[in-house]
């Protein structure tokens, strides 16, 4: 399997479909040290060479005290790629680690989000690229549905609340199988976070469920992603999207105290 070809084609499609990168953009990539964000970095570097759209590219890493090995090889990797790299030690995250060592992923994410915006502002970026993959989108949909009661996932393209930054996720069509294969073929120096080794988490359970499901339905991630792109709002329960047209329903006579309504078109 040509992982590089697949990676570039799918990242290019995502950028085109959602108009993620535009003329003159100053793009800052959040590099976590994992395979996904490093694969994204290489993809954006390669696509920039052939793109008619001119944009600048730089990378940054937020240190929250959770890397399982030294971060120095990551800096060498950036230097070899010719990419300006900013290493940011987030002191509030280190204090959180001392005061609440068992804090959950949600708190950690909030701290990281604040740091990301601070760094992007300092770098003069107007676009922040994040390395969430197809797997992350599908897991987010299931997590929000099952545990928060919301039918939502991750946006491929959105703006920060302040409106200062455009947030993009160009790996939306790329599975972790592809980023894993690409990283191994390119011998990318992955520096994982300790959180990736946690067991008993919601994310681990959902990932395990999807892994098992893929054994019988290999394209389940693509199917879930397709469902997010083809929302049939009349078939859901959000009354904001329902058509208040009673002609669509036919009441069936019944002796039951409550009427039974049958939709004409199934």
GROMACS .gro file of N, CA and C in nm, residues 66 96-107 198:
model
   42
   66UNK      N    1   0.378   1.542   2.978
   66UNK     CA    2   0.327   1.406   2.963
   66UNK      C    3   0.395   1.325   2.853
   96UNK      N    4  -0.115   2.201   3.705
   96UNK     CA    5  -0.230   2.112   3.710
   96UNK      C    6  -0.186   1.969   3.737
   97UNK      N    7  -0.076   1.929   3.675
   97UNK     CA    8  -0.025   1.794   3.693
   97UNK      C    9   0.017   1.768   3.837
   98UNK      N   10   0.069   1.873   3.902
   98UNK     CA   11   0.110   1.859   4.042
   98UNK      C   12  -0.010   1.860   4.137
   99UNK      N   13  -0.104   1.950   4.110
   99UNK     CA   14  -0.217   1.968   4.202
   99UNK      C   15  -0.327   1.864   4.180
  100UNK      N   16  -0.349   1.824   4.054
  100UNK     CA   17  -0.453   1.725   4.023
  100UNK      C   18  -0.395   1.618   3.929
  101UNK      N   19  -0.309   1.531   3.981
  101UNK     CA   20  -0.243   1.433   3.894
  101UNK      C   21  -0.339   1.337   3.824
  102UNK      N   22  -0.458   1.319   3.877
  102UNK     CA   23  -0.555   1.227   3.816
  102UNK      C   24  -0.659   1.300   3.732
  103UNK      N   25  -0.630   1.423   3.691
  103UNK     CA   26  -0.728   1.500   3.614
  103UNK      C   27  -0.760   1.428   3.483
  104UNK      N   28  -0.880   1.456   3.432
  104UNK     CA   29  -0.926   1.390   3.311
  104UNK      C   30  -0.881   1.459   3.184
  105UNK      N   31  -0.910   1.394   3.071
  105UNK     CA   32  -0.869   1.446   2.940
  105UNK      C   33  -0.937   1.580   2.907
  106UNK      N   34  -1.060   1.599   2.959
  106UNK     CA   35  -1.132   1.722   2.927
  106UNK      C   36  -1.061   1.845   2.982
  107UNK      N   37  -1.010   1.834   3.105
  107UNK     CA   38  -0.938   1.947   3.165
  107UNK      C   39  -0.808   1.972   3.090
  198UNK      N   40  -0.307   0.513   2.847
  198UNK     CA   41  -0.408   0.494   2.952
  198UNK      C   42  -0.506   0.384   2.913
   0.00000   0.00000   0.00000
